[in-house]
PDB file of C-alpha atoms in Angstrom:
ATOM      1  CA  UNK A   1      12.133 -89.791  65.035  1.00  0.00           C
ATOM      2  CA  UNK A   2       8.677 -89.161  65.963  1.00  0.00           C
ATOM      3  CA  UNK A   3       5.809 -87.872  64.083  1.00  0.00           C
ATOM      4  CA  UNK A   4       6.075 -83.875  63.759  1.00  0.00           C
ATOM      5  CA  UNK A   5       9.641 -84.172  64.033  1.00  0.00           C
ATOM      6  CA  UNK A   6      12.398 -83.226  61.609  1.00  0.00           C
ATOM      7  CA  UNK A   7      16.372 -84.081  62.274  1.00  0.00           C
ATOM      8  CA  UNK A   8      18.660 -81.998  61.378  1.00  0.00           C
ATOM      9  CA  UNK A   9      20.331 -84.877  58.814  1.00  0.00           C
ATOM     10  CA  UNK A  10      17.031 -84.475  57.205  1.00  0.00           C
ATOM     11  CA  UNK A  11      16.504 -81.178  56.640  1.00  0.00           C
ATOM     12  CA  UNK A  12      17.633 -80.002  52.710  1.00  0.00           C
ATOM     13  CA  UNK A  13      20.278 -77.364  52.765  1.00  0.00           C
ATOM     14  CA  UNK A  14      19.414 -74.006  50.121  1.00  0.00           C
ATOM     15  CA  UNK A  15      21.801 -74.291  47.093  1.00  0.00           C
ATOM     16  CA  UNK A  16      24.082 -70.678  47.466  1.00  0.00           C
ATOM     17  CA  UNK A  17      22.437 -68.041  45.231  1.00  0.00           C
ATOM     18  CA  UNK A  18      24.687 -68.471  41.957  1.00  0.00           C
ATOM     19  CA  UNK A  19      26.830 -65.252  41.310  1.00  0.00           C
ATOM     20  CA  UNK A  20      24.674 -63.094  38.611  1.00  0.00           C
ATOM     21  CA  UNK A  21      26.895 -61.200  35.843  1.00  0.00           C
ATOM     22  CA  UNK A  22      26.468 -59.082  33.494  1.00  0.00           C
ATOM     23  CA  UNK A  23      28.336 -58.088  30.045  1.00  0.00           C
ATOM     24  CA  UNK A  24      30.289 -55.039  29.756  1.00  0.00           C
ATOM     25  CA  UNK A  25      33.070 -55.154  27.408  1.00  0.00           C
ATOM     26  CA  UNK A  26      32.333 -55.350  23.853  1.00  0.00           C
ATOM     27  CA  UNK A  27      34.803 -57.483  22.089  1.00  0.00           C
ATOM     28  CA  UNK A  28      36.744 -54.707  20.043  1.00  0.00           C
ATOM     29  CA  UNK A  29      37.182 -52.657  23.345  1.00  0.00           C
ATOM     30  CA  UNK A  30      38.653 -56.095  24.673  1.00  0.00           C
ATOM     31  CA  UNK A  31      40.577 -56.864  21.601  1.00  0.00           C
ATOM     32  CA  UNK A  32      41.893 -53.402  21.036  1.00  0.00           C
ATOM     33  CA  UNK A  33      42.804 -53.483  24.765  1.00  0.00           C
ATOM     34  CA  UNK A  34      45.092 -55.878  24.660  1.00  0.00           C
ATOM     35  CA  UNK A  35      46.471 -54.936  20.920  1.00  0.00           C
ATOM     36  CA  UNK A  36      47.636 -51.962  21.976  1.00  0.00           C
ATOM     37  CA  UNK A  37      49.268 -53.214  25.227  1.00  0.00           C
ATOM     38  CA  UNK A  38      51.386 -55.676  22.530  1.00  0.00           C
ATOM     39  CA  UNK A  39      52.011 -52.588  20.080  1.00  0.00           C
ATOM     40  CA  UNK A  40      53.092 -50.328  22.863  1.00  0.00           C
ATOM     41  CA  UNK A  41      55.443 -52.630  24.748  1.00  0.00           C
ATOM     42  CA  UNK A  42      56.948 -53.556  21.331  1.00  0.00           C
ATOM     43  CA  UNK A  43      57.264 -49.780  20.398  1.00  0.00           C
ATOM     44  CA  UNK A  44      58.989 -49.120  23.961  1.00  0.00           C
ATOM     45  CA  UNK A  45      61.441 -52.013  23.726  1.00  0.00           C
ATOM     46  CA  UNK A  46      62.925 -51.648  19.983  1.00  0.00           C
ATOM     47  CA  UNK A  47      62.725 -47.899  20.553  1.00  0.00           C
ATOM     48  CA  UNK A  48      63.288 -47.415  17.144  1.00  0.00           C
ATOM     49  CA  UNK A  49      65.540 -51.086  16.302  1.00  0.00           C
ATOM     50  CA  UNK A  50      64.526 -52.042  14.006  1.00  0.00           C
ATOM     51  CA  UNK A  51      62.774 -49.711  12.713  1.00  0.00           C
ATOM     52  CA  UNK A  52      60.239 -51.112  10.633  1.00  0.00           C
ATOM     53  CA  UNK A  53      58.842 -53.198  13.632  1.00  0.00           C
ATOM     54  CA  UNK A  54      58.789 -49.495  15.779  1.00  0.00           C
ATOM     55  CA  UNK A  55      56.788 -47.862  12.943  1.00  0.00           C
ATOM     56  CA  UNK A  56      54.839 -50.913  12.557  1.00  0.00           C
ATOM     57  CA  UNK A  57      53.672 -51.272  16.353  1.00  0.00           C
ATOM     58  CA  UNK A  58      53.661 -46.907  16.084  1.00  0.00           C
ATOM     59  CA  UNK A  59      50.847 -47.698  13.528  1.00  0.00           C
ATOM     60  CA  UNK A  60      48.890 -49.895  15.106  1.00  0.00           C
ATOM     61  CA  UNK A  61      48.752 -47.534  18.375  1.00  0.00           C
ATOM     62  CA  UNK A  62      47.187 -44.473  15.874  1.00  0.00           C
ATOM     63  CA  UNK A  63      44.690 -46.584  14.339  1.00  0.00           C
ATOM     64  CA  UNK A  64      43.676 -47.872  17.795  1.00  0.00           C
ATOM     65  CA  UNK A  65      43.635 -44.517  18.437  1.00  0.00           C
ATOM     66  CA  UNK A  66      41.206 -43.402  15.377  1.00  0.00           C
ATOM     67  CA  UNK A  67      39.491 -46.315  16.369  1.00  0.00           C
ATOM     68  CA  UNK A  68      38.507 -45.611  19.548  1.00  0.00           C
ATOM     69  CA  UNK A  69      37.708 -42.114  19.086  1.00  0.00           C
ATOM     70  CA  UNK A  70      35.109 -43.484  16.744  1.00  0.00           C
ATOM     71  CA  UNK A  71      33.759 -46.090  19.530  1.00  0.00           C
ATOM     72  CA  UNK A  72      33.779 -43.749  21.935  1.00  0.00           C
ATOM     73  CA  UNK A  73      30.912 -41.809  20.039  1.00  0.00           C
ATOM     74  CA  UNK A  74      29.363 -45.073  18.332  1.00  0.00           C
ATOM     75  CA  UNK A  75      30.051 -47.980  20.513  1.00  0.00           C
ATOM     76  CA  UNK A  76      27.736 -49.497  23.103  1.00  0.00           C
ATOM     77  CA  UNK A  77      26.678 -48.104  26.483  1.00  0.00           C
ATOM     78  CA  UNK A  78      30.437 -48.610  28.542  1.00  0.00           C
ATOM     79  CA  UNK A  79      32.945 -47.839  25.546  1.00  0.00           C
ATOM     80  CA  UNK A  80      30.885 -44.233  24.994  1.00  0.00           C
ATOM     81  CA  UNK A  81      32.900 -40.808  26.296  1.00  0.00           C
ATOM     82  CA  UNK A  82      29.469 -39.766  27.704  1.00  0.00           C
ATOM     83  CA  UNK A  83      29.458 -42.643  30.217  1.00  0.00           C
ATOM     84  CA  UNK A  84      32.400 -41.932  31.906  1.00  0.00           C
ATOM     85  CA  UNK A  85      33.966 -38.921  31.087  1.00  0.00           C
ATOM     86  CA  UNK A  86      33.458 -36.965  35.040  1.00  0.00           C
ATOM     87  CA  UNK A  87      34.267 -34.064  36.311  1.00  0.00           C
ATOM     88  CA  UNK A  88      37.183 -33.241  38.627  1.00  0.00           C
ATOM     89  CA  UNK A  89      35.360 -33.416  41.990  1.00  0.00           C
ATOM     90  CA  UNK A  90      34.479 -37.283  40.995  1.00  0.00           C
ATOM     91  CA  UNK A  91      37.689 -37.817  40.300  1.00  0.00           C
ATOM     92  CA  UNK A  92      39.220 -36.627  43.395  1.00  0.00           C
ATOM     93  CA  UNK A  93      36.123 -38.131  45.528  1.00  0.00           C
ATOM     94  CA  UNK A  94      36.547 -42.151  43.684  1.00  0.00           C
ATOM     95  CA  UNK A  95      40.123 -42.101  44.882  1.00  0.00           C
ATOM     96  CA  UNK A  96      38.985 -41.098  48.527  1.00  0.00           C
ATOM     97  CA  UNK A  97      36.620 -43.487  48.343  1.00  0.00           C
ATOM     98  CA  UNK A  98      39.111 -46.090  47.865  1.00  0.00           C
ATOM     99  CA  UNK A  99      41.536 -45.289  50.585  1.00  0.00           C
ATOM    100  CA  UNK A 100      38.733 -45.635  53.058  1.00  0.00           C
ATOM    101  CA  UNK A 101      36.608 -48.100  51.614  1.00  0.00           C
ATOM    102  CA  UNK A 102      33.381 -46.432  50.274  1.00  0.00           C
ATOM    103  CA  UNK A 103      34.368 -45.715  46.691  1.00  0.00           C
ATOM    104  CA  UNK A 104      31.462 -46.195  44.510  1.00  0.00           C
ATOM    105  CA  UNK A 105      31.523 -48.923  42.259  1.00  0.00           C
ATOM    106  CA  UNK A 106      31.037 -48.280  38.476  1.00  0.00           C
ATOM    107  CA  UNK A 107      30.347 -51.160  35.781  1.00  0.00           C
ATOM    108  CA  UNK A 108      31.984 -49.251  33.107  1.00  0.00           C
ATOM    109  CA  UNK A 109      35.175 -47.028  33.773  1.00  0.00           C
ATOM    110  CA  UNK A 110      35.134 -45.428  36.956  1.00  0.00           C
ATOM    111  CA  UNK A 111      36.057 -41.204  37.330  1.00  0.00           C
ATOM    112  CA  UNK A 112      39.905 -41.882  37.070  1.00  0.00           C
ATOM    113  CA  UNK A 113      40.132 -45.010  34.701  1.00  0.00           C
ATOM    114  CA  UNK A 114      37.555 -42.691  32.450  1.00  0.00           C
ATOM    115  CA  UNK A 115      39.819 -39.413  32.735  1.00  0.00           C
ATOM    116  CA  UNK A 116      43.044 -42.084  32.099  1.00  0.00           C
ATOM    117  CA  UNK A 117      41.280 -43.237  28.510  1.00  0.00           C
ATOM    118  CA  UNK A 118      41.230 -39.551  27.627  1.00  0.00           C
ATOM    119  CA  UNK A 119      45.117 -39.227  28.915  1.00  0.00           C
ATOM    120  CA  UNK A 120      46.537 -41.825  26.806  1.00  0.00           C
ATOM    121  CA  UNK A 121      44.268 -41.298  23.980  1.00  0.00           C
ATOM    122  CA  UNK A 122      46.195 -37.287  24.309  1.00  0.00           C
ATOM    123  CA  UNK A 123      49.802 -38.694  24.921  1.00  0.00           C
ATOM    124  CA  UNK A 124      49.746 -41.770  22.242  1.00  0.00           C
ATOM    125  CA  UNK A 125      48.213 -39.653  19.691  1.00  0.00           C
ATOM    126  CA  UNK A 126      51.358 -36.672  20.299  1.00  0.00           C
ATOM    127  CA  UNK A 127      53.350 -40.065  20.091  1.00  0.00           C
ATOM    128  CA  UNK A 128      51.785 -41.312  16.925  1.00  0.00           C
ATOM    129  CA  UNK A 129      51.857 -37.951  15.505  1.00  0.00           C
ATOM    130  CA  UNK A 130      55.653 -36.732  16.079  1.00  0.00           C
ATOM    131  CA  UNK A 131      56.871 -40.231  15.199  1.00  0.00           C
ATOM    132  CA  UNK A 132      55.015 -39.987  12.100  1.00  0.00           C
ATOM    133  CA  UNK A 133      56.503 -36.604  11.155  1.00  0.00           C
ATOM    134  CA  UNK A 134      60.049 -37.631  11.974  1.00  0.00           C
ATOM    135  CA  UNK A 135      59.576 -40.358   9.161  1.00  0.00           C
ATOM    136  CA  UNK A 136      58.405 -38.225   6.542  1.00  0.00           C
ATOM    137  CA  UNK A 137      60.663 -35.148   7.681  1.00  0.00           C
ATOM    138  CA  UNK A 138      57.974 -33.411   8.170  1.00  0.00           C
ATOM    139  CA  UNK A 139      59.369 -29.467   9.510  1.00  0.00           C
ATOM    140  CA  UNK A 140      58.513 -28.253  13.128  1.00  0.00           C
ATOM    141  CA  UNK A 141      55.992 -25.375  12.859  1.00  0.00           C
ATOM    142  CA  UNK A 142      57.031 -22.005  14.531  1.00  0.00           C
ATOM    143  CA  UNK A 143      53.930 -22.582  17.398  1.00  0.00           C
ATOM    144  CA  UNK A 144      55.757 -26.059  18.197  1.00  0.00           C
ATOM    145  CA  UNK A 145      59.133 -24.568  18.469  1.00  0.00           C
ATOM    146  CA  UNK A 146      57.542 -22.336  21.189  1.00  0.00           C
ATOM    147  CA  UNK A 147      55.560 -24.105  22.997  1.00  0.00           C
ATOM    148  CA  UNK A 148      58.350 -26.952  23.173  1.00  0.00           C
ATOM    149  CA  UNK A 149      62.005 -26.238  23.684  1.00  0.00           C
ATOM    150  CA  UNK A 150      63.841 -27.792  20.418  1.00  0.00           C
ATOM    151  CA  UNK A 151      67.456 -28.492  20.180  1.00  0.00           C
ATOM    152  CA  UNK A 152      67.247 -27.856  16.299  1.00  0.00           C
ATOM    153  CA  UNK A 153      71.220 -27.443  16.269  1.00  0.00           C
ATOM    154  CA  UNK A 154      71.096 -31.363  16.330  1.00  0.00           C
ATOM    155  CA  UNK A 155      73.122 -33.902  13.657  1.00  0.00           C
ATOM    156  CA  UNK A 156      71.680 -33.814  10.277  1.00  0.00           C
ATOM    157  CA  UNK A 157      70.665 -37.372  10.636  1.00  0.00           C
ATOM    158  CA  UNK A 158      68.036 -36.324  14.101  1.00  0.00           C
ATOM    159  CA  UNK A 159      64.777 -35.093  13.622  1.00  0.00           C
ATOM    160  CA  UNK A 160      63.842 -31.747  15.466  1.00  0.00           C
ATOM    161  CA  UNK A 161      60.906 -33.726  16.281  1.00  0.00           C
ATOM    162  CA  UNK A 162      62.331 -36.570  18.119  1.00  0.00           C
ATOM    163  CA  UNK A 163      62.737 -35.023  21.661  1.00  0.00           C
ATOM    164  CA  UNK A 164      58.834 -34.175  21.966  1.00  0.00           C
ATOM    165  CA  UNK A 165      58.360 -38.226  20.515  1.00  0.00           C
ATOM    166  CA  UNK A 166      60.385 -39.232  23.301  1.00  0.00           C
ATOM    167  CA  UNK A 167      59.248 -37.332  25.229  1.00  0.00           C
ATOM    168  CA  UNK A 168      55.327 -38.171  24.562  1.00  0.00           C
ATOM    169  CA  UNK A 169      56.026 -41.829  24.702  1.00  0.00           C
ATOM    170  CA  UNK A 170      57.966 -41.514  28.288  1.00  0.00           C
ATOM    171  CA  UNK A 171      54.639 -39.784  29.432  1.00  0.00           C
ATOM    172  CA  UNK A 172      52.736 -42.934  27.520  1.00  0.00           C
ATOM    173  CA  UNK A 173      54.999 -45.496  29.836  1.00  0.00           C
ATOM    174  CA  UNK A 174      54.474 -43.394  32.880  1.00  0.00           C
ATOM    175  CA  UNK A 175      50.031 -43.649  32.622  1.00  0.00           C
ATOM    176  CA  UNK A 176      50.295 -46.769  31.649  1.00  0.00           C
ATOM    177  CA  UNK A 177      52.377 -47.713  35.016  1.00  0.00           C
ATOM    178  CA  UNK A 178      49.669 -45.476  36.960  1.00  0.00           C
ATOM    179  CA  UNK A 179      46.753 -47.688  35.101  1.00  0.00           C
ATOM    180  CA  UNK A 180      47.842 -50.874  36.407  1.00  0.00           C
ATOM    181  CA  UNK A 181      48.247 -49.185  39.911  1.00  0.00           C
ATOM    182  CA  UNK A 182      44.654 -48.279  39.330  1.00  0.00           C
ATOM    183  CA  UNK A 183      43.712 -51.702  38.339  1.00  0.00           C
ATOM    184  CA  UNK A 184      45.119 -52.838  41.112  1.00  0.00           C
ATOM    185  CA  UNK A 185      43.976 -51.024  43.568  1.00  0.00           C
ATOM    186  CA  UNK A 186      40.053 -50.944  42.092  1.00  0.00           C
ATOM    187  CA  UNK A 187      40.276 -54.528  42.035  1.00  0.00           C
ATOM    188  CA  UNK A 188      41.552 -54.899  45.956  1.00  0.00           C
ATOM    189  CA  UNK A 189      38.665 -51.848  46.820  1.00  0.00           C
ATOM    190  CA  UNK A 190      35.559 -53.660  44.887  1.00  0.00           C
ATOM    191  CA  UNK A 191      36.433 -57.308  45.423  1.00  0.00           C
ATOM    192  CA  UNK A 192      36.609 -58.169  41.442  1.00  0.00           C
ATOM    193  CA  UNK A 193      38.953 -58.894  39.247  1.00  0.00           C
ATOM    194  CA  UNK A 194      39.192 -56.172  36.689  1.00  0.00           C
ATOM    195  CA  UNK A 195      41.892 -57.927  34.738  1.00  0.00           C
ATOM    196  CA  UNK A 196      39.709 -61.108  34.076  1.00  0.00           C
ATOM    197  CA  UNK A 197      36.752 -58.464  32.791  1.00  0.00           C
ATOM    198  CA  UNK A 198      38.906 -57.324  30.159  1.00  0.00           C
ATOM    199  CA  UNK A 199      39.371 -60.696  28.976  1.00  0.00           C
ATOM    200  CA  UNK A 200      35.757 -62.233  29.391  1.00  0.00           C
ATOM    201  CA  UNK A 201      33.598 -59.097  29.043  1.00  0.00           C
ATOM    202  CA  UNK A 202      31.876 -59.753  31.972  1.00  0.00           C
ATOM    203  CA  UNK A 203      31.584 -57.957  35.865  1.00  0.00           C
ATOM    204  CA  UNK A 204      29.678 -58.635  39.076  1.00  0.00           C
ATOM    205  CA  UNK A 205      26.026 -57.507  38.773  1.00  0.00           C
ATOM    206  CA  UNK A 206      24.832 -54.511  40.885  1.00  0.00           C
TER     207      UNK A 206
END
């Protein structure tokens, strides 16, 4: 090799720029993520045997519920309603996004996983609530009975309120089928694994 020279052999390669992340799951959202997943898939399968392990998991999904209603107003930046509750139009413009590639990547929830929080916050607190007044006999107000068709000619041993509970936590199975599909597809659209950030905390940097 002469002087002025430089081989190729010699020449010192650039390390690859090291992935930068950044936290955005607090550990109760985390936590209480996957506490409820436990408490609802054990309240789905006993459906009701036995029954202390059904109210028990039943219990667990209303104080997640209380809880997160509180860290939705307290919590840090991401867990916060006014971070990702959207409108409509967002909504229907993410999922567009997604079947044609240019969806809009959000740290926190995007449009539809924010307006999912607020649809199983609704359906698990109806299921919370009617289970709750089937154990304490609690009597189906008049406004109930017409908003929601009640058999109440049932056996003495059924609660009036136990078709809307069923009802409420068949809607709770059904968003919760339609939130993995979400994952799922967010995760395919973006490039990231949105499972792993709910176990970690962390996500991709901008």
């Amino acid at each position: 090799m002469t002087e002025g020279t430089f081989s190729a052999e010699s020449t010192p390669s650039k390390p690859a720029p090291e992935q930068s992340w950044i936290k955005v799951w607090d550990p109760l959202v985390r936590i209480g993520h996957w506490l409820l997943l436990i408490a609802i898939a054990t309240a789905l399968i006993t459906r009701g045997e036995p029954e202390s392990l059904h109210q028990g998991a039943g219990y667990v999904v209303a104080g997640y519920v209380v809880f997160r209603l509180f860290w939705g107003i307290a919590g840090p930046e991401h867990a916060r309603f006014e971070n990702f509750i959207a409108l409509p139009k967002a909504t229907l413009g993410y999922l567009g996004g997604l079947l044609n590639g240019k969806a809009k990547r959000h740290l926190g929830h995007s449009p539809p996983g924010g307006l999912m929080v607020i649809a199983l916050l609704l359906a698990m607190s109806a299921t919370a609530a009617t289970g709750m007044a089937m154990e304490n006999k609690v009597p189906v107000p008049t406004i109930v009975q017409t908003l929601v068709p009640i058999e109440l000619e049932a056996e003495e041993e059924d609660s009036p309120w136990e078709e809307i509970h069923e009802a409420a936590a068949n809607l709770v199975l059904g968003l919760v089928f339609l939130h993995i599909g979400g994952v799922i597809a967010a995760s395919i659209g973006h490039k990231e694994n949105l499972v792993r950030a709910m176990v970690n905390g962390k996500k991709r940097a901008p």
